[in-house]
Each structure stands twice: as C-alpha cells, then as structure tokens.
C-alpha cells in the first residue's frame, strides 16, 4: 500500500506520453509562445493588485523600508524560480509543480500539490476578481459627463461586496457606535460594509449581498481563454503594454514631487512593521509560477521557460521598489493605508488627470492578472486527468481552439460562484499559503533529485553551491541576533508572555455591561475628558501612550481574557513558527550530511518562513482543504490512476 501511494513517474515516460498526444486524447496544445510572451505573461500576473492596491497598506505598515520586503520576497521567489526552471527544463509539459512532484516524490504528494494548486489558482482568481470589482466600481463612480447628465454611475453597495464583509462590517460598526464613536468617524470600509448590509434587499431575514461585477469579469475572461492561447496571448500582451506605460508615466511624473524628508524615518515601525505586509507583498509575486503551466504551448520550453521566469521577477521587482520609493516620497507613509494608493497620491498633489489614467489602467492590470491565473488552473487539471487522478473530461482538448475546454468551463464556475460571496482577506491568505506550500515542495524536489545519477537532466540546471558551511553559520547568526538585538521579543515568544489586546479589539469584544463599566473607568483615567464632549472609548484608548494604556488595562475590572491574550489562545498562533524552526534544524542537518545545493535550500527556508507568517487560522483552513483532497484521492484518484493500472498489468 505504501509503495503504491508513492509510485513515481519517470521523466522519459512523461516525455513519451507528451510526444504521443497522451493516448486517447490525441489533440495536442498549440505551440505559440516564445520568451517574450512568457515574460509578458509573468509581468501580467505579477503587476496587478500588488502595485495598484496592496502596496499602499504594506507601505503604511513598513514605511519606505517596505522596499526591503519587496526585495526579500523577490529573492525568495527567485530561489523557487530556479527550482521551477530546472524542473521545467527536465519535464517541459503542462502541470507545473504537480508534474514535478510526481517525478520527485510520487503520486500521493503530487496529488496533494495538485490539490493545493487548485487553491492557489482558483482562490487567487477569486481574490483578483474581487479587487477588479472594487477598481471597476470606483471607476464608474468617477465618470462625469455633464452634457449627458451623468455624474457618476453608482452600483449599489450590496452588489459590490461579499456577504461576510457586509455582515462583519455592520457588526463592527454597531460595536464602535455603542462605544461612543459617531458614524461619520468610522473608517470608509466599515461605513461601506454597514451601508451594504442595511440597504441590501432581503428575502425574509436573509440579506442579498453579492459581488456582481466580479462575476461579470470572470465570465468574460473564461470565454477569452476558452477561445484559444493565441487570443489570450494577444490580450495579455496588450494589457501588459498599457499598464507598463502607465507605471513608467507614474514614475516619470511622480519623481518630480518626491520630498526626501518623507523618507525619514526610513523604517518607522522597525522590522516588525516591514514584515506585517509579507502576505500582501508575496501575493503580488505568486503569478510567476503560472508560466510553467504553459510549457506544452512553448516553442522551446527548455530554453525559454527559465528565461521568462527570471526576466519577469527582475523587471517586476525593479518596478515595485521604484513605485514604493515614489509613493513614500510624495506623501508620508502613514497616509497610504488606502485601497488605491497610486490614485490617492496624485489626488493629494492635485493631479486629477493622472488619477483618472491610473484608475483606468488598474482595471486593465487586474484583468490581465485574472487572465493568467484563469489560464493556469485548467492546465493543472488537464495534467491530473491525463494521469487518471481526475475524470477524463478534464483533459479533453477542443478540436478547433486547442484548449482544455471542459476544464476551462469548470474553472469558470469554480471561481465565479465563490467570488460572489467570499471575503477578500480570507482568500488572499489561503491562496498565499497554498502557493508557498507548492514552492516549498518544488525546492525540496530539486534537493531530492540532486544526487540521483539516473535522472534525465534538461538544458537548465540550478548553479550548485555547497550549503554545508553556509546554512549552519546563517542559523547560528540568526539565533545570536535574536537573543541580542531582539532579546525582549525572543523571550516573549519562547516563554509565551501574555500579550495585551489592541484598543479597538478590546472595546469591540466587550458586552454591554462591560462597556459601560469601561466608560466609567475612562472618566477617571490618566487623561481627562473634555466636559460635554461625547465619549469615544476606542479613540480615547488609542490616543493613550503605551505605558498609559498598559496602566489602564491592568487597573480595569474587566476579566483577564478580555484584556490579555495568553496561554493556549496565544501559543496556538506560534505553532507555525515552531514548525519552521524545527524544519530549519532538520534541513541544516541534511545540509551538513548530504552537501545539499544552497539555492533550493534557501528557497525552501524563505518560502516556509513566509508560509509560517500567515498564522494558524490559515494553516487550519489549508489543512481542512488538504483533508478534503485526500478523501477525493482515495475515492477516485487512487483507483483510477494510470500509473497504478500499468503497474498492475505488469505484475
């Protein structure tokens, strides 16, 4: 049983099947892509939500020093890209990390990777569709044509967001208003969600809240991908030209408005502030691996795939760093926690025309990301179907358009329906953790195959540097640094020191009786309230200094669990990081004993670190997703595996 679960496919067998057209599915994909097209696909996937949206929040948390997070993430992705490129050169067929894992680890791990890639692409598409909807509705509301009597086209709030965001926003608004905050002083996102919930049409007590524009763009993109790779390539290249032109225009104009005084302090919130944006920044880069799913449609995959990946990462990193420096140079970093930072900064300096150009280009940019992600998923399913792990319909190639037609349509439904209802934060983190898991296993796969003499090699091979003397030194240096420069934080982590809740979390967690008690305590607090002024409990506590807030919390009569996160409630969030430290020790041992190659080791460690930064709730969600996948595998894939049937026929 154990041997059957980890049966491996040989590279020669994979290439032989690809040459034959994969048996009963004789139609093959159309080879139309060169290195320029692959680079454009990579840029299309990487330059999207990151540069038009999430860069704002990341900059607000980390200040100008967020550029180091972009560089670190790019380096981590580059390490993984080397591993992808080596596998793509060895196995130039569709399937990406799924196919590579089938070669390195065997069928069960390949299935797990394929299943996690469904999370990456499908949930990633949902994320991008939701972001596109936000930009599109914002663009519509800014349309002003006096001659036609048009002063903004406003889509109802309940038709522009998911159900969960509207419900949570309404409850959050209620809690803050009960604590004394006026509706006008709520943040814009909370006001929007609250309004969507209140104004939504109802069936009984059920509020009808759904993201309609997200549904529309998915239908359009799915139709385009269904029609063929040539059409998809042309659309992608056109959108890439548009957004690169706009980004270069932003840099060319913005550089004249940079005030270097805004770069001081460069890292206002220290390294912890910079690392706060790791999920959002990493999400900006994950698209590069979608290039590897197009291997069968490349004219020369062994040469062009590695080049396309590397060029895409290099170009996009330069653009991200340049944009981050310009944004934090034009305005103070603290003002950038907005959904459309590029448009915001040009509004701030009264360049309204630039804001309009950016808004239009953002719509194209997000659509191009969706195009590449939506194109990658059917090709993963096609590869899994060819191996018998999914039904045959998923590997059906359209006789005219030469695309995986059935799989493309199914992906359209899988993405379209959840995009109406799912929450953006949830899907972003789940997408990131699934992608990082794939990156980790691809890097591990290169290490597994490193010293095997009977493996057929491609034209590209990751440069070898012995990690035996480097990784142990890095590990020891990191430990020394942690116990000296960050002694307080390190001890708090190890000894699970209770952590005080933030003011807003503290206030919104209180019952009505507890809230009234806290309001009375505030009246006798360290800072006196102006007579006659309405008491806003959350704002009052947020304005206190760290020591004053600590003193207030310690003296409050509210129960300890409402004031401090401690015990298991605190420790569970540290479990991923303890897993990271344990695996690092194991890897270090193998570096010393097996002379492992440095680049894939660094890729594995850095991607695993970012995976652990995503938090325990995402690990639990990912674990549930994998458990469901294992059920599907044992009910269908294990019994229908072609490799399994071939081994039975031989025996």
XYZ file of C-alpha atoms in Angstrom:
651
model
C 0.000 0.000 0.000
C 2.760 2.453 0.998
C 4.702 1.810 -2.224
C 1.568 2.341 -4.319
C 0.880 5.715 -2.698
C 4.368 6.965 -3.583
C 4.759 5.414 -7.046
C 6.719 7.799 -9.266
C 6.573 8.720 -12.937
C 9.812 8.672 -14.869
C 10.775 11.705 -16.933
C 11.191 9.549 -20.023
C 7.640 8.208 -19.590
C 6.195 11.720 -19.218
C 8.005 12.943 -22.332
C 6.973 9.840 -24.253
C 3.304 10.381 -23.344
C 3.533 14.038 -24.321
C 5.005 13.114 -27.725
C 2.140 10.662 -28.340
C -0.554 13.183 -27.527
C -1.417 11.377 -24.305
C -3.186 8.347 -25.651
C -6.911 8.673 -26.202
C -6.694 12.454 -26.207
C -4.763 12.786 -29.408
C -5.290 16.525 -29.807
C -2.314 18.494 -28.540
C -1.976 22.084 -27.395
C -0.825 24.734 -29.843
C 2.850 25.799 -29.576
C 2.823 29.581 -29.942
C 4.821 31.036 -27.027
C 8.345 32.460 -27.023
C 10.448 34.008 -24.248
C 8.928 37.461 -24.839
C 5.394 36.064 -24.469
C 6.362 34.147 -21.317
C 7.934 37.250 -19.770
C 4.792 39.213 -20.648
C 2.618 36.533 -19.007
C 4.799 36.765 -15.894
C 4.536 40.562 -15.791
C 0.794 40.277 -16.431
C 0.436 38.005 -13.404
C 2.805 39.862 -11.046
C 1.969 43.506 -11.799
C -1.602 43.725 -10.576
C -3.136 44.019 -7.126
C 0.331 44.419 -5.601
C 1.242 47.636 -7.358
C -2.244 49.123 -7.608
C -3.581 48.210 -4.169
C -1.704 46.202 -1.528
C 1.483 48.259 -1.849
C -0.389 51.046 -0.023
C -1.151 49.078 3.148
C 2.323 47.483 3.118
C 3.917 50.945 2.838
C 1.756 52.308 5.668
C 2.921 49.486 7.940
C 6.596 49.430 6.982
C 7.293 52.952 5.726
C 9.826 53.448 2.909
C 11.677 50.356 4.216
C 8.928 48.251 2.605
C 11.265 48.142 -0.407
C 13.358 45.610 1.546
C 10.287 43.382 1.870
C 9.783 43.524 -1.902
C 13.450 42.678 -2.435
C 13.369 39.846 0.145
C 10.200 38.390 -1.388
C 11.661 38.661 -4.884
C 14.834 36.871 -3.772
C 12.769 34.125 -2.112
C 10.680 33.748 -5.273
C 13.860 33.752 -7.373
C 15.230 30.830 -5.364
C 11.963 28.993 -6.021
C 12.055 30.097 -9.666
C 15.445 28.392 -10.103
C 13.845 25.169 -8.886
C 10.841 25.638 -11.163
C 13.104 26.405 -14.100
C 15.199 23.284 -13.521
C 12.096 21.092 -13.400
C 10.540 22.865 -16.404
C 13.720 22.144 -18.356
C 13.645 18.474 -17.276
C 9.888 17.990 -17.758
C 8.638 20.511 -20.344
C 4.931 19.617 -20.110
C 1.878 21.239 -18.532
C 1.278 20.564 -14.869
C 3.740 22.836 -13.072
C 4.579 21.724 -9.508
C 2.106 18.820 -9.757
C 4.080 17.118 -12.519
C 7.414 17.925 -10.871
C 6.287 16.342 -7.584
C 5.134 13.210 -9.438
C 8.741 12.778 -10.569
C 10.416 13.653 -7.254
C 8.077 12.363 -4.526
C 5.448 10.115 -6.062
C 1.720 10.071 -6.664
C 0.314 10.993 -3.248
C 2.494 14.081 -2.859
C 1.765 15.010 -6.483
C -1.947 14.834 -5.737
C -1.516 16.987 -2.623
C 0.378 19.575 -4.657
C -2.192 19.477 -7.449
C -4.940 19.949 -4.892
C -3.110 22.869 -3.249
C -2.567 24.429 -6.698
C -6.331 24.362 -7.146
C -6.367 26.573 -4.049
C -3.642 28.825 -5.474
C -5.212 29.436 -8.859
C -8.921 29.207 -8.108
C -8.816 31.206 -4.872
C -6.220 33.531 -6.358
C -8.650 34.209 -9.203
C -11.407 34.933 -6.697
C -9.105 37.430 -4.956
C -8.229 39.209 -8.182
C -11.850 39.251 -9.354
C -12.923 40.907 -6.087
C -10.123 43.501 -6.371
C -11.007 44.155 -10.012
C -14.610 44.734 -8.976
C -13.506 47.371 -6.440
C -11.488 49.254 -9.068
C -14.202 48.965 -11.704
C -16.997 50.271 -9.482
C -14.713 53.086 -8.326
C -14.013 53.994 -11.952
C -17.734 54.003 -12.789
C -18.499 56.307 -9.858
C -15.882 58.811 -11.103
C -17.392 59.160 -14.601
C -18.618 62.724 -15.090
C -20.293 63.742 -18.379
C -22.317 66.944 -17.769
C -23.627 67.031 -21.372
C -25.414 63.709 -20.805
C -26.387 64.484 -17.244
C -24.085 61.742 -15.929
C -22.443 62.479 -12.612
C -21.036 59.136 -11.632
C -22.502 55.689 -12.294
C -23.131 54.227 -8.858
C -23.555 50.494 -8.373
C -25.479 49.728 -5.148
C -23.105 48.856 -2.298
C -24.826 45.494 -1.726
C -23.922 44.490 -5.316
C -20.205 45.280 -4.921
C -19.045 43.169 -1.955
C -19.340 39.764 -0.366
C -21.900 38.736 2.245
C -19.367 38.101 5.024
C -17.676 41.503 4.702
C -21.028 43.285 4.802
C -22.197 41.336 7.868
C -18.910 41.747 9.786
C -18.725 45.435 8.848
C -22.254 46.004 10.158
C -21.481 44.277 13.477
C -18.170 46.165 13.808
C -19.918 49.478 13.151
C -22.579 48.683 15.778
C -19.931 47.877 18.387
C -17.960 51.082 17.746
C -21.082 53.264 17.731
C -22.182 51.714 21.024
C -18.718 52.597 22.371
C -19.337 56.259 21.555
C -17.864 56.677 18.061
C -20.029 58.656 15.649
C -20.946 57.136 12.294
C -19.084 59.941 10.482
C -15.844 58.964 12.260
C -15.967 55.314 11.177
C -13.393 54.304 8.572
C -14.648 54.238 4.975
C -14.500 50.444 4.618
C -16.682 49.937 7.718
C -19.190 52.570 6.568
C -19.390 50.973 3.122
C -19.932 47.469 4.531
C -22.504 48.721 7.022
C -24.419 50.542 4.281
C -24.329 47.456 2.037
C -25.883 45.357 4.818
C -28.564 47.900 5.714
C -29.635 48.700 2.122
C -29.477 45.139 0.738
C -32.759 43.622 -0.491
C -33.983 40.820 1.774
C -35.759 37.521 1.449
C -37.185 37.041 4.924
C -34.214 37.747 7.216
C -31.615 36.883 4.549
C -29.731 39.878 3.127
C -28.906 39.595 -0.584
C -25.283 40.781 -0.787
C -23.144 39.624 -3.752
C -20.281 40.965 -5.872
C -21.907 41.219 -9.326
C -19.039 42.941 -11.253
C -16.653 40.147 -10.126
C -18.994 37.618 -11.733
C -19.045 39.590 -14.979
C -15.258 39.809 -15.422
C -14.803 36.088 -14.717
C -17.336 35.191 -17.415
C -15.534 37.446 -19.906
C -12.039 36.136 -19.099
C -13.207 32.490 -19.138
C -14.683 32.993 -22.609
C -11.435 34.542 -23.851
C -9.306 31.652 -22.506
C -11.726 29.102 -23.932
C -11.253 30.599 -27.403
C -7.509 29.879 -27.554
C -3.949 30.564 -26.438
C -3.259 32.929 -29.332
C -6.189 35.156 -28.353
C -5.196 35.002 -24.673
C -1.585 35.839 -25.534
C -2.568 38.854 -27.657
C -4.940 40.171 -24.975
C -2.307 39.685 -22.261
C 0.434 41.407 -24.260
C -1.834 44.377 -24.991
C -2.795 44.795 -21.322
C 0.854 44.485 -20.243
C 1.848 47.287 -22.630
C -0.891 49.523 -21.200
C -0.015 49.012 -17.553
C 3.758 49.239 -18.071
C 3.244 52.516 -19.917
C 1.140 53.866 -17.048
C 3.637 52.724 -14.382
C 6.503 54.385 -16.250
C 4.357 57.536 -16.551
C 3.695 57.437 -12.789
C 7.429 57.168 -12.113
C 8.339 59.873 -14.615
C 5.827 62.371 -13.195
C 5.986 61.317 -9.537
C 9.757 61.621 -9.206
C 9.464 65.428 -9.526
C 7.152 65.556 -6.484
C 9.300 63.412 -4.181
C 10.260 65.055 -0.896
C 13.132 63.086 0.631
C 12.076 64.335 4.084
C 9.223 61.819 3.837
C 11.810 59.023 3.838
C 12.851 59.923 7.386
C 12.381 57.748 9.369
C 13.009 55.066 6.749
C 11.706 52.192 8.909
C 9.331 53.907 11.370
C 7.860 50.681 12.759
C 11.027 48.607 12.644
C 11.370 45.167 11.133
C 8.028 44.030 12.576
C 6.266 46.810 10.651
C 8.011 45.812 7.436
C 7.119 42.127 7.903
C 3.452 42.981 8.509
C 2.963 43.205 4.771
C 4.564 39.845 3.933
C 1.290 38.199 2.902
C 0.188 41.063 0.663
C 3.616 41.510 -0.924
C 4.096 37.798 -1.528
C 0.656 37.588 -3.114
C 1.904 40.137 -5.638
C 4.633 37.732 -6.822
C 2.917 34.356 -6.972
C 1.940 34.622 -10.618
C 5.383 33.743 -11.954
C 4.778 30.005 -11.495
C 1.753 30.201 -13.803
C 4.292 30.481 -16.618
C 5.320 26.857 -16.032
C 1.773 25.638 -16.750
C 2.165 26.758 -20.371
C 5.191 24.503 -21.058
C 3.428 22.462 -23.772
C 2.492 25.652 -25.603
C 6.108 26.924 -25.748
C 8.156 26.743 -28.917
C 11.325 25.959 -26.946
C 10.329 25.342 -23.299
C 13.721 24.118 -22.054
C 15.371 27.386 -23.043
C 12.517 29.912 -22.802
C 10.732 28.951 -19.560
C 13.709 29.665 -17.250
C 14.414 32.936 -19.028
C 10.775 34.033 -18.937
C 10.504 33.406 -15.179
C 13.698 35.228 -14.290
C 13.062 38.249 -16.515
C 9.531 38.617 -15.135
C 10.720 38.614 -11.500
C 13.615 41.021 -12.175
C 11.519 43.551 -14.118
C 8.644 43.473 -11.614
C 10.924 43.849 -8.580
C 12.563 46.953 -10.057
C 9.118 48.441 -10.724
C 7.795 47.603 -7.233
C 10.812 49.151 -5.491
C 10.670 52.272 -7.667
C 6.920 52.744 -7.104
C 7.280 52.237 -3.326
C 10.015 54.898 -3.150
C 7.965 57.365 -5.201
C 4.776 56.813 -3.179
C 6.503 57.198 0.199
C 8.421 60.186 -1.170
C 5.344 62.096 -2.374
C 3.296 61.653 0.836
C 4.042 60.486 4.359
C 3.890 56.698 4.649
C 1.124 56.894 7.312
C -1.365 58.224 4.724
C -1.018 55.264 2.359
C -3.351 52.747 4.037
C -5.862 53.107 1.195
C -7.164 50.737 -1.452
C -5.913 52.797 -4.409
C -2.567 54.328 -3.298
C -1.372 55.411 -6.759
C -4.533 57.378 -7.485
C -4.555 58.696 -3.908
C -1.087 60.288 -4.024
C -1.818 62.109 -7.271
C -5.125 63.329 -5.866
C -3.118 64.547 -2.881
C -0.938 66.740 -5.127
C -3.938 67.819 -7.257
C -3.021 65.926 -10.435
C -6.582 64.701 -11.145
C -5.805 63.654 -14.720
C -3.132 61.244 -13.513
C -5.581 59.768 -11.006
C -8.039 59.075 -13.810
C -5.385 57.463 -16.013
C -4.291 55.234 -13.118
C -7.880 54.197 -12.365
C -8.428 53.096 -15.977
C -5.099 51.261 -16.177
C -5.779 49.462 -12.881
C -8.859 47.873 -14.439
C -6.703 46.529 -17.296
C -3.934 45.460 -14.912
C -6.259 43.414 -12.714
C -7.896 41.830 -15.765
C -4.505 40.675 -17.078
C -3.689 39.017 -13.732
C -7.025 37.230 -13.806
C -6.322 36.092 -17.367
C -3.035 34.391 -16.458
C -4.378 32.785 -13.274
C -7.528 31.586 -15.026
C -5.387 30.126 -17.792
C -3.152 28.153 -15.411
C -5.789 26.195 -13.478
C -7.324 24.198 -16.385
C -3.856 23.044 -17.431
C -3.187 21.666 -13.934
C -6.479 19.767 -14.046
C -5.679 18.579 -17.558
C -2.411 17.053 -16.361
C -4.074 15.373 -13.382
C -6.778 13.993 -15.674
C -4.199 12.586 -18.090
C -2.751 10.635 -15.164
C -6.188 9.255 -14.274
C -6.446 11.182 -10.991
C -9.395 13.222 -12.312
C -12.132 12.206 -14.809
C -11.178 12.074 -18.499
C -13.343 15.079 -19.370
C -10.824 17.407 -17.719
C -8.138 16.515 -20.301
C -10.395 16.990 -23.305
C -8.816 19.356 -25.866
C -11.136 21.450 -28.034
C -10.672 20.316 -31.677
C -10.772 23.881 -33.048
C -9.477 26.160 -30.267
C -6.840 23.677 -28.967
C -7.587 24.500 -25.326
C -8.630 22.265 -22.379
C -12.268 23.232 -22.977
C -14.184 21.336 -20.293
C -11.632 22.165 -17.579
C -11.763 25.859 -18.565
C -15.548 25.982 -18.207
C -15.457 24.193 -14.834
C -12.796 26.625 -13.573
C -15.077 29.474 -14.622
C -17.844 28.131 -12.378
C -15.466 27.283 -9.509
C -14.195 30.874 -9.463
C -17.386 32.744 -10.377
C -19.716 31.383 -7.699
C -17.452 31.920 -4.622
C -16.418 35.375 -5.893
C -19.983 36.499 -5.242
C -19.770 35.676 -1.559
C -16.187 35.196 -0.280
C -14.142 37.589 1.840
C -11.025 39.163 0.276
C -8.703 38.770 3.282
C -9.563 35.092 3.739
C -8.977 34.167 0.110
C -5.726 36.156 -0.159
C -4.116 34.335 2.760
C -5.400 30.902 1.691
C -4.074 31.498 -1.821
C -0.678 32.532 -0.460
C -0.329 29.513 1.840
C -1.243 27.088 -0.963
C 1.278 28.702 -3.285
C 4.070 28.740 -0.702
C 3.445 25.055 0.013
C 3.924 24.326 -3.695
C 7.118 26.416 -3.755
C 8.489 24.561 -0.729
C 7.896 21.149 -2.313
C 9.351 22.170 -5.692
C 12.542 23.339 -3.955
C 12.580 20.117 -1.917
C 12.089 18.142 -5.143
C 15.267 19.586 -6.651
C 17.145 18.586 -3.481
C 15.732 15.042 -3.610
C 16.848 14.592 -7.220
C 20.170 16.395 -6.702
C 22.463 13.385 -6.428
C 20.449 10.778 -8.340
C 22.562 9.727 -11.331
C 19.766 8.102 -13.340
C 17.660 11.282 -13.706
C 17.351 12.765 -17.192
C 18.520 16.380 -16.987
C 17.373 19.363 -19.021
C 19.395 22.207 -20.502
C 18.976 24.387 -17.392
C 20.412 23.412 -14.012
C 20.441 25.435 -10.794
C 24.004 26.627 -10.083
C 25.490 24.427 -7.345
C 26.905 25.976 -4.177
C 27.544 23.652 -1.241
C 25.325 24.675 1.699
C 27.347 22.622 4.190
C 29.279 25.574 5.599
C 26.822 28.410 4.866
C 23.462 27.313 6.321
C 24.828 26.342 9.796
C 26.585 29.725 10.056
C 23.393 31.550 8.979
C 21.329 29.592 11.531
C 23.755 30.334 14.385
C 23.939 34.000 13.341
C 20.131 34.275 13.341
C 19.957 32.808 16.859
C 22.618 35.197 18.181
C 20.866 38.158 16.515
C 17.511 37.149 18.018
C 18.862 36.828 21.548
C 20.753 40.145 21.396
C 19.045 42.716 19.166
C 15.528 41.343 19.846
C 16.026 39.813 23.276
C 12.682 41.031 24.690
C 10.647 39.781 21.706
C 12.529 36.463 21.581
C 11.976 35.769 25.285
C 8.295 36.711 24.958
C 7.974 34.215 22.100
C 9.741 31.369 23.922
C 8.065 31.848 27.304
C 4.629 32.690 25.824
C 4.406 36.008 27.677
C 0.779 37.308 27.759
C 0.110 39.981 25.124
C -2.209 42.945 25.633
C -5.052 43.367 23.129
C -5.194 46.428 20.876
C -7.735 49.119 21.949
C -10.246 48.517 19.137
C -10.177 44.737 19.671
C -10.574 45.247 23.415
C -13.557 47.607 23.071
C -15.427 45.606 20.415
C -15.104 42.379 22.447
C -16.942 43.797 25.473
C -20.539 43.077 26.409
C -22.924 45.978 27.034
C -22.425 45.850 30.811
C -18.618 45.617 30.477
C -18.595 48.532 28.039
C -20.477 50.767 30.476
C -18.009 49.777 33.205
C -15.032 50.689 30.996
C -16.607 54.058 30.134
C -16.836 54.835 33.830
C -13.178 53.841 34.256
C -12.208 56.130 31.359
C -13.782 59.102 33.154
C -11.243 58.512 35.926
C -8.459 57.572 33.506
C -4.963 59.076 33.053
C -6.203 61.662 30.503
C -9.201 63.789 31.451
C -12.201 64.033 29.102
C -13.243 67.484 27.874
C -16.546 68.353 29.637
C -19.567 67.988 27.344
C -17.637 66.033 24.725
C -19.103 62.705 23.549
C -17.019 59.813 24.855
C -15.472 57.637 22.108
C -13.935 54.771 24.109
C -11.911 53.269 21.244
C -10.473 56.642 20.186
C -9.649 57.561 23.803
C -7.711 54.346 24.476
C -5.941 54.506 21.096
C -4.675 58.007 21.919
C -3.034 56.899 25.165
C 0.699 56.277 25.287
C 1.850 52.669 25.534
C 2.547 52.958 29.283
C -0.762 54.764 29.958
C -2.737 52.132 28.056
C -0.903 49.358 29.917
C -1.742 51.010 33.243
C -5.397 51.458 32.310
C -5.785 47.816 31.225
C -4.096 46.491 34.367
C -6.433 48.524 36.593
C -9.623 47.715 34.665
C -12.162 45.420 36.348
C -12.829 43.580 33.072
C -11.906 39.871 33.080
C -8.301 38.981 32.193
C -9.182 37.043 28.998
C -10.764 40.204 27.550
C -7.612 42.234 28.287
C -4.773 39.828 27.513
C -4.160 37.097 25.001
C -2.426 34.335 26.946
C -1.998 30.594 27.405
C -3.186 28.370 24.580
C -5.028 31.257 22.876
C -1.638 32.933 22.407
C 0.548 29.852 21.921
C -1.531 28.410 19.056
C -0.533 31.356 16.851
C 3.143 30.445 17.384
C 2.790 26.815 16.247
C 3.655 27.560 12.562
C 6.834 29.354 13.643
C 7.870 26.453 15.904
C 7.340 24.173 12.894
C 9.609 26.480 10.888
C 12.394 26.355 13.493
C 12.167 22.556 13.734
C 12.339 22.069 9.958
C 15.276 24.502 9.748
C 17.208 22.312 12.208
C 16.402 19.197 10.159
C 17.430 20.888 6.909
C 20.668 22.102 8.499
C 21.472 18.510 9.477
C 20.947 17.338 5.887
C 22.988 20.269 4.538
C 25.922 19.044 6.637
C 25.487 15.329 5.887
C 24.265 15.437 2.248
C 26.033 18.542 0.846
C 22.725 19.989 -0.379
C 22.629 22.704 -3.044
C 22.381 26.167 -1.461
C 19.853 27.910 -3.748
C 16.965 25.412 -3.382
C 17.689 25.208 0.373
C 17.364 28.991 0.649
C 14.196 28.835 -1.471
C 12.704 26.188 0.797
C 13.577 28.051 4.007
C 12.464 31.504 2.864
C 9.152 30.261 1.413
C 8.497 28.180 4.539
C 9.175 31.258 6.684
C 6.628 33.332 4.751
C 4.186 30.426 4.997
C 4.577 30.437 8.788
C 3.958 34.195 8.952
C 0.405 33.653 7.666
C -0.947 32.446 11.024
C -2.564 29.371 12.497
C -6.071 30.048 11.153
C -4.756 29.833 7.592
C -2.869 26.637 8.409
C -6.081 25.140 9.778
C -8.010 26.193 6.666
C -5.279 24.770 4.451
C -5.239 21.542 6.482
C -9.006 21.126 6.034
C -8.615 21.726 2.293
C -5.902 19.044 2.047
C -8.004 16.608 4.109
C -10.886 17.028 1.656
C -8.397 16.460 -1.173
C -7.186 13.201 0.352
C -10.781 11.967 0.569
C -11.246 12.726 -3.148
C -7.963 10.983 -3.983
C -8.810 7.764 -2.164
C -12.374 7.705 -3.507
C -11.366 8.319 -7.141
C -7.719 9.050 -7.974
C -6.116 6.047 -6.248
C -8.434 3.586 -8.028
C -8.222 5.226 -11.468
C -4.512 6.109 -11.543
C -2.990 5.159 -14.904
C 0.351 4.541 -13.276
C -1.343 2.158 -10.857
C -3.136 0.321 -13.647
C 0.108 -0.011 -15.617
C 1.932 -1.477 -12.608
C -0.938 -3.945 -12.048
C -0.815 -5.007 -15.699
C 2.936 -5.638 -15.474
C 2.614 -7.678 -12.262
